[in-house]
Short mmCIF file of C-alpha atoms and ligand atoms in Angstrom, two decimals:
data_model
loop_
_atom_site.label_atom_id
_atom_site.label_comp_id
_atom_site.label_asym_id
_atom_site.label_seq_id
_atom_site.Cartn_x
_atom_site.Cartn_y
_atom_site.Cartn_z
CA UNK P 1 -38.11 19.51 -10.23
CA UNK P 2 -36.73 17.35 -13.17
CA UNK P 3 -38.89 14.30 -15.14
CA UNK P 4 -36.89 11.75 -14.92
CA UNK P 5 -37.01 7.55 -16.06
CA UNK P 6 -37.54 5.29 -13.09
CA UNK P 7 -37.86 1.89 -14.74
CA UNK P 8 -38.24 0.12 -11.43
CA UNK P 9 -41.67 2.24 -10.77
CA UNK P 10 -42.63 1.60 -14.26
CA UNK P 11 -42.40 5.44 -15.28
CA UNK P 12 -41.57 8.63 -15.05
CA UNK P 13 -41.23 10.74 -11.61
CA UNK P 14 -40.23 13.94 -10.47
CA UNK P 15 -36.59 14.31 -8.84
CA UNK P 16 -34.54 17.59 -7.80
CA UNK P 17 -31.78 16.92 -10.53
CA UNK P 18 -32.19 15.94 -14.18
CA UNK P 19 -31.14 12.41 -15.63
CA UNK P 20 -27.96 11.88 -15.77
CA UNK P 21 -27.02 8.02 -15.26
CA UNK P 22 -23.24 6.98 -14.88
CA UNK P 23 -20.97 5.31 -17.55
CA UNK P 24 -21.95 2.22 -15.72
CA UNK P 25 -23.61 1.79 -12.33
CA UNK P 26 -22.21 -0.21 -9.62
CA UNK P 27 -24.98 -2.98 -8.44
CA UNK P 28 -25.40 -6.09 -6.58
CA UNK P 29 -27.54 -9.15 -6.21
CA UNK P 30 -28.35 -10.51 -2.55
CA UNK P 31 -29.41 -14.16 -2.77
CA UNK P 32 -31.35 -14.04 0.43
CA UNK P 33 -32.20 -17.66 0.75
CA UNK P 34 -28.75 -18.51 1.52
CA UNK P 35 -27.78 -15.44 4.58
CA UNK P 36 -27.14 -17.32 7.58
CA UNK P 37 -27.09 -14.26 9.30
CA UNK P 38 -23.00 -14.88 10.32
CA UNK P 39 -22.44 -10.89 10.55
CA UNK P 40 -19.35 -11.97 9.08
CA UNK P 41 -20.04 -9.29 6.29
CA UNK P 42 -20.40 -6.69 9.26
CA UNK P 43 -17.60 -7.28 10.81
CA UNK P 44 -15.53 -7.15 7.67
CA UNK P 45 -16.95 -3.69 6.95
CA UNK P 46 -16.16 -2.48 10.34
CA UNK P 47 -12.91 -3.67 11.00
CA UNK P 48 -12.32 -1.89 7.38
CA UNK P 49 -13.30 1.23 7.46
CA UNK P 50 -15.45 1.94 10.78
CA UNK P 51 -13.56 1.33 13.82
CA UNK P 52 -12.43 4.93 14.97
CA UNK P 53 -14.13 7.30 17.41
CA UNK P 54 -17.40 8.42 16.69
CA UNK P 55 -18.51 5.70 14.35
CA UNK P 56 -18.65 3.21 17.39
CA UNK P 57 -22.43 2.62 16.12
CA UNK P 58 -21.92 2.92 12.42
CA UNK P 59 -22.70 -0.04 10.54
CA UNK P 60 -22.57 0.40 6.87
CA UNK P 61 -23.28 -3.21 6.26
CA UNK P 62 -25.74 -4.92 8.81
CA UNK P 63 -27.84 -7.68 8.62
CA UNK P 64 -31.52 -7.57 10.39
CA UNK P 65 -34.12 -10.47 10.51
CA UNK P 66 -36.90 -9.44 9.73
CA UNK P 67 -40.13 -9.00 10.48
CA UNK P 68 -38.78 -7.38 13.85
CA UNK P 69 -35.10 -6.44 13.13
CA UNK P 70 -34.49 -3.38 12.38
CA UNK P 71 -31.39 -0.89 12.44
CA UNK P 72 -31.59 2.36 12.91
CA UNK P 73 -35.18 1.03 15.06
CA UNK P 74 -38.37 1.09 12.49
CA UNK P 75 -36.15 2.90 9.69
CA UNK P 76 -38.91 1.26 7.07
CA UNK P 77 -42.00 1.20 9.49
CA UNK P 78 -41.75 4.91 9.94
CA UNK P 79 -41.16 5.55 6.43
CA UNK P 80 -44.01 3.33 5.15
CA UNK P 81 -46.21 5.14 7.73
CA UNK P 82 -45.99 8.05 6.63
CA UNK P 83 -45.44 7.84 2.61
CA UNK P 84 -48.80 7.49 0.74
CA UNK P 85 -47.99 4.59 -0.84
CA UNK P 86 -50.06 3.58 -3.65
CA UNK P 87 -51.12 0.17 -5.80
CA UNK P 88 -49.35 -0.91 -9.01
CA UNK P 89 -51.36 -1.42 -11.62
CA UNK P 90 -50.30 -4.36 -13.42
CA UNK P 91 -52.61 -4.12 -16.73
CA UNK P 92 -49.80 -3.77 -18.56
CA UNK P 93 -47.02 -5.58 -20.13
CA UNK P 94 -44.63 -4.07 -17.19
CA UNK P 95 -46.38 -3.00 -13.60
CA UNK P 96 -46.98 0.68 -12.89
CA UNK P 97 -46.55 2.72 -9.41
CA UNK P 98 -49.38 4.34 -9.11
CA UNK P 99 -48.61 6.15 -5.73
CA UNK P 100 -46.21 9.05 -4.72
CA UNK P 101 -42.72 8.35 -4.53
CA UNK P 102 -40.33 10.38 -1.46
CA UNK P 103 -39.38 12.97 -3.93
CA UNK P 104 -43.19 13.37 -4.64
CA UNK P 105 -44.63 13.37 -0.98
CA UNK P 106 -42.08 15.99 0.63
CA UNK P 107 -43.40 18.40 2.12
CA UNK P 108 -43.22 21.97 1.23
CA UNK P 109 -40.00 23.76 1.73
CA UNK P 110 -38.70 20.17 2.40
CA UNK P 111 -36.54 18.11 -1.23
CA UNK P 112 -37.54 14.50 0.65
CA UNK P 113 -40.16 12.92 2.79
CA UNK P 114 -37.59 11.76 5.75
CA UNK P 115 -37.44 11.15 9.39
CA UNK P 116 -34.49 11.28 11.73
CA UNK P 117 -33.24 8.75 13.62
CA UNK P 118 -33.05 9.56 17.50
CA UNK P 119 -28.97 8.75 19.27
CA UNK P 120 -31.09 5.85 20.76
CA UNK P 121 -32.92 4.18 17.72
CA UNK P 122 -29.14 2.89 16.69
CA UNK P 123 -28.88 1.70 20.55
CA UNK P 124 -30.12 -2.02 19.65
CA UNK P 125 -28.27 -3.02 15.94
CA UNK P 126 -29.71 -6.97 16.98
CA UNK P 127 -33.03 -5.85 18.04
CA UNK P 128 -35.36 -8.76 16.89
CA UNK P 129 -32.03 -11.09 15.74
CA UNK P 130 -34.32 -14.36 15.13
CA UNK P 131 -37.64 -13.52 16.13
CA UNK P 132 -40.13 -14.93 14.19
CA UNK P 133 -43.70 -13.99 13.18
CA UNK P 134 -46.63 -16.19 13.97
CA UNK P 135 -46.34 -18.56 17.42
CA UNK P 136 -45.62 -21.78 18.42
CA UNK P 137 -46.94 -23.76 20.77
CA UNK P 138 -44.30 -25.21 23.45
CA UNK P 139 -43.06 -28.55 22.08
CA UNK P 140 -44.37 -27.89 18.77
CA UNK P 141 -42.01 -28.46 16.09
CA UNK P 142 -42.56 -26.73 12.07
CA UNK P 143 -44.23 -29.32 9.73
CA UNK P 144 -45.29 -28.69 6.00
CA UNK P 145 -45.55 -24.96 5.43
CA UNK P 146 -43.46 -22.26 7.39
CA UNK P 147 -46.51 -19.67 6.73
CA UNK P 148 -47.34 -20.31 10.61
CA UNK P 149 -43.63 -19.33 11.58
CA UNK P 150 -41.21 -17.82 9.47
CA UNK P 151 -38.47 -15.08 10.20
CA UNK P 152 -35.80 -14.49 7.32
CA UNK P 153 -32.22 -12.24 6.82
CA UNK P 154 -31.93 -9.09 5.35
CA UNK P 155 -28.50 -7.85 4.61
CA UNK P 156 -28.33 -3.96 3.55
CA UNK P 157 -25.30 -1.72 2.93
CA UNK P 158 -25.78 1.51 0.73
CA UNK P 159 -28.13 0.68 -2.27
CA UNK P 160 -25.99 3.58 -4.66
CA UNK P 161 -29.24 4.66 -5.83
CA UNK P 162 -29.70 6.12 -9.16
CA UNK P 163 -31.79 8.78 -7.62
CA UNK P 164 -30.51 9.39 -4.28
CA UNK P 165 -32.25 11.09 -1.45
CA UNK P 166 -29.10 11.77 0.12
CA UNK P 167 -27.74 13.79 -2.40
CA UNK P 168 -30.84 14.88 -3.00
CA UNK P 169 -31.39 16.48 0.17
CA UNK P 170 -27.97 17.98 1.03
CA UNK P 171 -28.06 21.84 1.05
CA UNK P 172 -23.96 21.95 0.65
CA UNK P 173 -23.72 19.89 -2.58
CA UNK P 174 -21.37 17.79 -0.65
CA UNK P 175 -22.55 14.45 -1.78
CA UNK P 176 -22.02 12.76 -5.25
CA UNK P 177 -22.40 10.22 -7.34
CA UNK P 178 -19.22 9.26 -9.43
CA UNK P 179 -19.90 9.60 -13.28
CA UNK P 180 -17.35 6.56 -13.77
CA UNK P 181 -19.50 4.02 -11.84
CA UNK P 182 -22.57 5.61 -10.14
CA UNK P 183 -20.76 4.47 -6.54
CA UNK P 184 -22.58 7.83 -3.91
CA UNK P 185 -20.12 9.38 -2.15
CA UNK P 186 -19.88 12.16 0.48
CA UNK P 187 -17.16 15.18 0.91
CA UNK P 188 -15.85 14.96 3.95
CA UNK P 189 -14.42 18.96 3.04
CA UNK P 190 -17.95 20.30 1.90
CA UNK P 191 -19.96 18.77 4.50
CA UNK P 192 -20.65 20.47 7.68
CA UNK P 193 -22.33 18.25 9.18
CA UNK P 194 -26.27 19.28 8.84
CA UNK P 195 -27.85 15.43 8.72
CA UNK P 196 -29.94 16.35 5.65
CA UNK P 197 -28.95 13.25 3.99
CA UNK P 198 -29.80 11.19 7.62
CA UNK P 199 -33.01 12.53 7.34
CA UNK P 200 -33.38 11.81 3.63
CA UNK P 201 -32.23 8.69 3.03
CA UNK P 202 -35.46 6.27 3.31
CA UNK P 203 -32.97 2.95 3.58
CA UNK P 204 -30.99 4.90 6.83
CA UNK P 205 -27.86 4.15 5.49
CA UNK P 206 -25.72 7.50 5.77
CA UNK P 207 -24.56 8.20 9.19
CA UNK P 208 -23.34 11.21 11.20
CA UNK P 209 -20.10 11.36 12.90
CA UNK P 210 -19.90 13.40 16.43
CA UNK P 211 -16.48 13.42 16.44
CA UNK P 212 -15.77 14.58 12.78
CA UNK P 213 -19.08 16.22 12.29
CA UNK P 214 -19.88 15.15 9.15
CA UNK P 215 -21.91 12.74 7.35
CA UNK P 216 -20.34 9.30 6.21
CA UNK P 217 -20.93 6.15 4.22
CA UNK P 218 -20.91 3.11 2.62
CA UNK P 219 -17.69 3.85 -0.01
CA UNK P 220 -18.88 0.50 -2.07
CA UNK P 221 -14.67 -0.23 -1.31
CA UNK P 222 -14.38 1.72 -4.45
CA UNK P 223 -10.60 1.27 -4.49
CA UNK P 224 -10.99 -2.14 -4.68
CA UNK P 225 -13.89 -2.42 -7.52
CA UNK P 226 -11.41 0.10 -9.89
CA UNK P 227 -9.02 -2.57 -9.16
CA UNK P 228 -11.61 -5.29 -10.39
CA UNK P 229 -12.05 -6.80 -6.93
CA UNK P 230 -15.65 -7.00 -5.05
CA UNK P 231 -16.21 -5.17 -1.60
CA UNK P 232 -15.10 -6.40 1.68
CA UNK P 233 -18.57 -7.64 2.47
CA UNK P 234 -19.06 -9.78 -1.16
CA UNK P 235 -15.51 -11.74 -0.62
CA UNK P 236 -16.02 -12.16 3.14
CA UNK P 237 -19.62 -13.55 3.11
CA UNK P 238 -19.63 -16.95 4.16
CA UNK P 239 -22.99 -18.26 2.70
CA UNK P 240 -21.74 -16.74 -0.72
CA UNK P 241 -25.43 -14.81 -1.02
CA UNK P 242 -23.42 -11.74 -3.14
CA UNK P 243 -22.73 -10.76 -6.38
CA UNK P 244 -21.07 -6.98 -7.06
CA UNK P 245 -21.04 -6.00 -10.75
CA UNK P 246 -22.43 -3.11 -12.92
CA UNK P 247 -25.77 -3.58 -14.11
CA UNK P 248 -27.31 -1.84 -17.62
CA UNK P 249 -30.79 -0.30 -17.71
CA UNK P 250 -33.87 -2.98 -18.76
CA UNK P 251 -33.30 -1.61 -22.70
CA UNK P 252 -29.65 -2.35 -22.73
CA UNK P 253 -29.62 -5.29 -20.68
CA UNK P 254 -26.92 -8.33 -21.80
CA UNK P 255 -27.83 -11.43 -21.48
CA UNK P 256 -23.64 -12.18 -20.50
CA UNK P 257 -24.16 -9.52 -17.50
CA UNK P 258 -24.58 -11.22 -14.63
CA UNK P 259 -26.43 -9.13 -12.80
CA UNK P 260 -28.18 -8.02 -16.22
CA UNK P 261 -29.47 -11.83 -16.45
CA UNK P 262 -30.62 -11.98 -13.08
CA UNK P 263 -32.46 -8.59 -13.04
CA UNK P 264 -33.30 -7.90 -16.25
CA UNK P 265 -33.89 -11.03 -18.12
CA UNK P 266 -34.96 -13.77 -15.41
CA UNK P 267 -36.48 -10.81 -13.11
CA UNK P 268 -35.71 -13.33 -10.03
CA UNK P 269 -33.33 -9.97 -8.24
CA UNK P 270 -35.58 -7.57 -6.80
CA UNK P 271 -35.21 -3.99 -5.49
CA UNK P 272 -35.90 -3.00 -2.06
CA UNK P 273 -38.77 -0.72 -1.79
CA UNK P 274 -38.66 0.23 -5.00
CA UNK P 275 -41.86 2.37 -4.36
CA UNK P 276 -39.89 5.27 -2.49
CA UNK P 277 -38.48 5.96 -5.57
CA UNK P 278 -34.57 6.07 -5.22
CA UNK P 279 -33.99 3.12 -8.09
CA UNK P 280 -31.77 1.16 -5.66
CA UNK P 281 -28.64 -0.29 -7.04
CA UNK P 282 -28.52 -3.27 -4.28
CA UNK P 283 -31.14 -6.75 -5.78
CA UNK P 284 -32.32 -9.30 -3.59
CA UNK P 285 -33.87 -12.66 -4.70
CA UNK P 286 -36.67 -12.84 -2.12
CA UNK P 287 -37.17 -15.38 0.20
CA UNK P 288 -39.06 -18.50 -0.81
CA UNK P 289 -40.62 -19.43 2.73
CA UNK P 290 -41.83 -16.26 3.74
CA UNK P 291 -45.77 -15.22 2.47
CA UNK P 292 -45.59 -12.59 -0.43
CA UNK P 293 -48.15 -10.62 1.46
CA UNK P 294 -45.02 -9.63 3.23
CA UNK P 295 -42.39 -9.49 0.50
CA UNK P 296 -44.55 -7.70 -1.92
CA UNK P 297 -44.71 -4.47 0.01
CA UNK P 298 -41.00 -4.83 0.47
CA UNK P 299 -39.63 -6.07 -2.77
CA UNK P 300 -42.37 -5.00 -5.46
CA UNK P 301 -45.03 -6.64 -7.61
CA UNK P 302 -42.47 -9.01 -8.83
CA UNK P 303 -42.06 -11.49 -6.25
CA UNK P 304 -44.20 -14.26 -6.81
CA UNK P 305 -42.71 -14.50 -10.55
CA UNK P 306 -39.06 -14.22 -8.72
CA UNK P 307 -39.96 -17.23 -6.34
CA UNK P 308 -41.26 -19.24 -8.57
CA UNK P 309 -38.48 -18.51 -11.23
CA UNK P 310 -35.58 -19.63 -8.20
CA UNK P 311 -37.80 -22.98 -7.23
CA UNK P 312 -37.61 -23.94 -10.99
CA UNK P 313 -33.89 -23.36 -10.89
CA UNK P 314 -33.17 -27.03 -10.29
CA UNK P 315 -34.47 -26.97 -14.22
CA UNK P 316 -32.78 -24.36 -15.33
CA UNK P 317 -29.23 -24.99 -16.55
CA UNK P 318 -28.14 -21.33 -16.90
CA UNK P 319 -29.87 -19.67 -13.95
CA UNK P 320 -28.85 -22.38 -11.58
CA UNK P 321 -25.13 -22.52 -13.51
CA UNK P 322 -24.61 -18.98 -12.65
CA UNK P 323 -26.27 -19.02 -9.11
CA UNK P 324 -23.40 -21.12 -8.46
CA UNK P 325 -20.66 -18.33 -9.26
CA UNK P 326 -22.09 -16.30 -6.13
CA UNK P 327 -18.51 -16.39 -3.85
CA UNK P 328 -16.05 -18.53 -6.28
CA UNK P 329 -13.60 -15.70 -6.99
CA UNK P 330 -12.96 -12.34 -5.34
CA UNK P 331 -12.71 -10.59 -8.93
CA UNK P 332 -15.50 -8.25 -10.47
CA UNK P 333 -17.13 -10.80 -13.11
CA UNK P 334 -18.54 -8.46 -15.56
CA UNK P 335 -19.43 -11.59 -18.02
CA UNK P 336 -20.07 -15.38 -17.65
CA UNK P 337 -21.13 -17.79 -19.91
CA UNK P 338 -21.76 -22.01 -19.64
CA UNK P 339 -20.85 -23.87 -21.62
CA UNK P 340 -22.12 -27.55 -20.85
CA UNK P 341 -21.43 -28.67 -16.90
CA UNK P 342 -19.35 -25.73 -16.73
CA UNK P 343 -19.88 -22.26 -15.83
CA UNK P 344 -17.29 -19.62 -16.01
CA UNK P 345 -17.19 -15.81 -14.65
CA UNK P 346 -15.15 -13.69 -17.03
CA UNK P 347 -13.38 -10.28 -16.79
CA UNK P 348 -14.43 -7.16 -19.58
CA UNK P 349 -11.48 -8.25 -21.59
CA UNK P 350 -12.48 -11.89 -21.82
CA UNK P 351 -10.30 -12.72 -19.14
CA UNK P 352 -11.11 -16.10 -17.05
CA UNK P 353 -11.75 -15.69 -14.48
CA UNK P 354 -13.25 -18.70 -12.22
CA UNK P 355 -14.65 -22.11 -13.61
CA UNK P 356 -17.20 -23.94 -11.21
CA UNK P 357 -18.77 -27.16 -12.43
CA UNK P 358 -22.54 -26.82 -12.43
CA UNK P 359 -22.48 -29.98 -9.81
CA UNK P 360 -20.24 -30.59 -7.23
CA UNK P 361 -18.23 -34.17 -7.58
CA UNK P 362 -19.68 -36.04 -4.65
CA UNK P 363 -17.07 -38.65 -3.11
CA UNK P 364 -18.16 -41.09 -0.32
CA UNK P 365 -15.58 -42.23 1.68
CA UNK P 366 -15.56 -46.01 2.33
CA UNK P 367 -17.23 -47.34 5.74
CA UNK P 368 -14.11 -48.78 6.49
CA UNK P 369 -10.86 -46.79 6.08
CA UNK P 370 -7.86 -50.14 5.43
CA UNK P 371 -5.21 -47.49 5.65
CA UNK P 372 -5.71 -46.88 8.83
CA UNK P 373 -7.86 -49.68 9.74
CA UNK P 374 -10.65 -47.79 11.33
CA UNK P 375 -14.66 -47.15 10.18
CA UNK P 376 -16.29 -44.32 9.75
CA UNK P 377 -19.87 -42.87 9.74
CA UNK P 378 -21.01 -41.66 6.66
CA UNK P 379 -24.03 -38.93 6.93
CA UNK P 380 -26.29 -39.83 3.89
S1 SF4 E 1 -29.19 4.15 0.04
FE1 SF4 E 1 -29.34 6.14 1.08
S2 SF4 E 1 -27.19 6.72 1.39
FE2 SF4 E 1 -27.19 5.16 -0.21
S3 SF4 E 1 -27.30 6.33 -2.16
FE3 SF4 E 1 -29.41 5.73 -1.58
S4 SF4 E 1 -30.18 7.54 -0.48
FE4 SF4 E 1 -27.92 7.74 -0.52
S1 SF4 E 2 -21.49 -12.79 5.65
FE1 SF4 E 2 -23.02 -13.42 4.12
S2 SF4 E 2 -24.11 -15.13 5.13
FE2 SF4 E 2 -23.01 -14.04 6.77
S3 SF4 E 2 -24.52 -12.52 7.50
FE3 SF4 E 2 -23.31 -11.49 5.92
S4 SF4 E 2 -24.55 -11.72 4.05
FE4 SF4 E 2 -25.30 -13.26 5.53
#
């Protein structure tokens, strides 16, 4: 096995293939506070690219509530069962993993520690759809804190890790990662089918085909990010939680990234699970209502920090500026910059893009309309 760079954990780990990171990696931010849980984003995935025979329960984008959703059934549970996951030891200026990653836990003969789904564990996509943890008594209604009660929604597709376990884990060499933009890809002429990658991939998001017999995936709409537009899931989602873009490593971070700034320099984007190991390409700012006891183990040692960081928006001009250009234009925005009340998403060349005003104009509409001589409720 190679040593390779896994800022996310902090250091350096073990993987099958040496270091070898894209001319720029494709990457996202998920603002999970605002997922209403629509499956709009689901749909828009499906009716794209899943809806022939044999993918009839392939989701590449789904969206579970968690605690209790989960699709495939227990895809983390399982995994966090059996991985010996460690502390991180945050002594330092930057936290450390201190446990064994997937690559480091397989077992011998075996590139991954994985599981494999059974046909029935992707029976129930909506298993747990707004259950919540905790109880409440009949009648009760929430007051003050949600730590009694609290559910929240977790949208995945493909994270387009820098260290996949897919690719890791295929004996055919049939999956890849594209040295233009990091996007994971499989060959539907190499493979033949063996569910490696199912078995590898800790996040559960490659799925076999019956009727083809081979492996697919989450394509990141990669004909539509060369031509500088975000995936069907980003334009279609209707709480405007997503943000595609590239994102640069911690040392070459940009403060005009987007995604850079939210990752790297206000650390308010987390990864998911970052402690398998994978350096997932997919961010999410955790949720502020749920208790980090919870979101730690899911999202890292940087949650707290994150929550806090996205409460204080309100007082932060930029970070709140550019939270606002999550869903105002369907283009890639590889830059922004404010300037004043006026925040602007910007193409590599400079191009404008979109301008949003960092507040909405609010307009109240007279009680009583003389035009047409009627009155109207105003909600406050
Ligand atoms: S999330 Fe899974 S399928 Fe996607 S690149 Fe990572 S290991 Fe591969
Ligand atoms: S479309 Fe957006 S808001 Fe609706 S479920 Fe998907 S991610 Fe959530």
């Amino acid at each position: 096995m190679a040593r390779v760079n896994n800022w996310q954990l902090g250091r350096e780990m073990s993987y099958w293939y040496p270091e070898s990171r894209p001319q720029k990696q494709f990457a996202a931010v998920f603002d999970t506070n605002k997922c209403i849980a629509c499956q709009t984003c689901t749909l828009a995935c499906k009716t794209t690219w899943t809806s022939g025979k044999g993918q009839e329960y392939m989701l590449w984008n789904n969206v579970e509530t968690k605690p209790y959703g989960f699709y495939p059934l227990a895809w983390d549970l399982n995994l966090l069962d059996m991985l010996d996951g460690g502390n991180w030891n945050e002594s330092g200026e930057r936290p450390v993993y201190e446990g064994s990653t997937i690559f480091e836990s397989a077992p011998a003969g075996e590139r991954v520690l994985g599981w494999r789904p059974e046909d029935q564990d992707y029976s129930y996509p909506n298993v747990g759809e707004d259950d919540c943890a905790g109880q409440i008594d009949g009648g009760a209604s929430i007051a003050g804190s949600h730590d009694m009660a609290w559910f929240y929604y977790l949208a995945r597709i493909c994270n387009h890790c820098t260290y996949p376990a897919c690719l890791a884990s295929c004996p055919r060499g049939s999956i890849y990662k594209r040295p233009e933009d990091g996007i994971v890809l499989v060959d539907q002429g190499r493979c033949r089918g063996y569910q490696e990658c199912v078995k590898g991939c800790p996040y559960k998001k490659v799925f076999y085909n019956a009727m083809t017999g081979t492996s697919e995936k989450c394509i990141a709409c990669f004909p539509k990010m060369e031509s500088g537009i975000q995936p069907q899931c980003f334009v279609n989602c209707i709480g405007k939680i997503r943000m595609a873009g590239y994102l640069n490593t911690p040392e070459n971070a940009r403060a005009d990234n987007p995604l850079d700034y939210l990752v790297h320099i206000k650390k308010v984007a987390l990864p998911l699970f970052p402690q398998f190991g994978l350096e997932p390409n997919v961010y999410y700012i955790p949720p502020v209502h749920v208790p980090t006891s919870f979101t730690r183990q899911m999202f890292g040692p940087g949650v707290e920090k994150a929550i806090e960081t996205y409460r204080n928006a309100v007082n932060d001009t930029d970070l709140a500026g550019l939270l606002g250009l999550f869903g105002s234009s369907e283009r890639v925005m590889t830059k922004w910059r404010r300037i004043g009340e006026t925040i602007t998403g910007l193409d590599d060349d400079g191009n404008v893009l979109v301008n949003v005003p960092l507040k909405e104009p609010v307009h109240i509409r007279p009680a009583y309309d003389t035009l047409h001589q009627i009155t109207r409720v105003n909600c406050p």
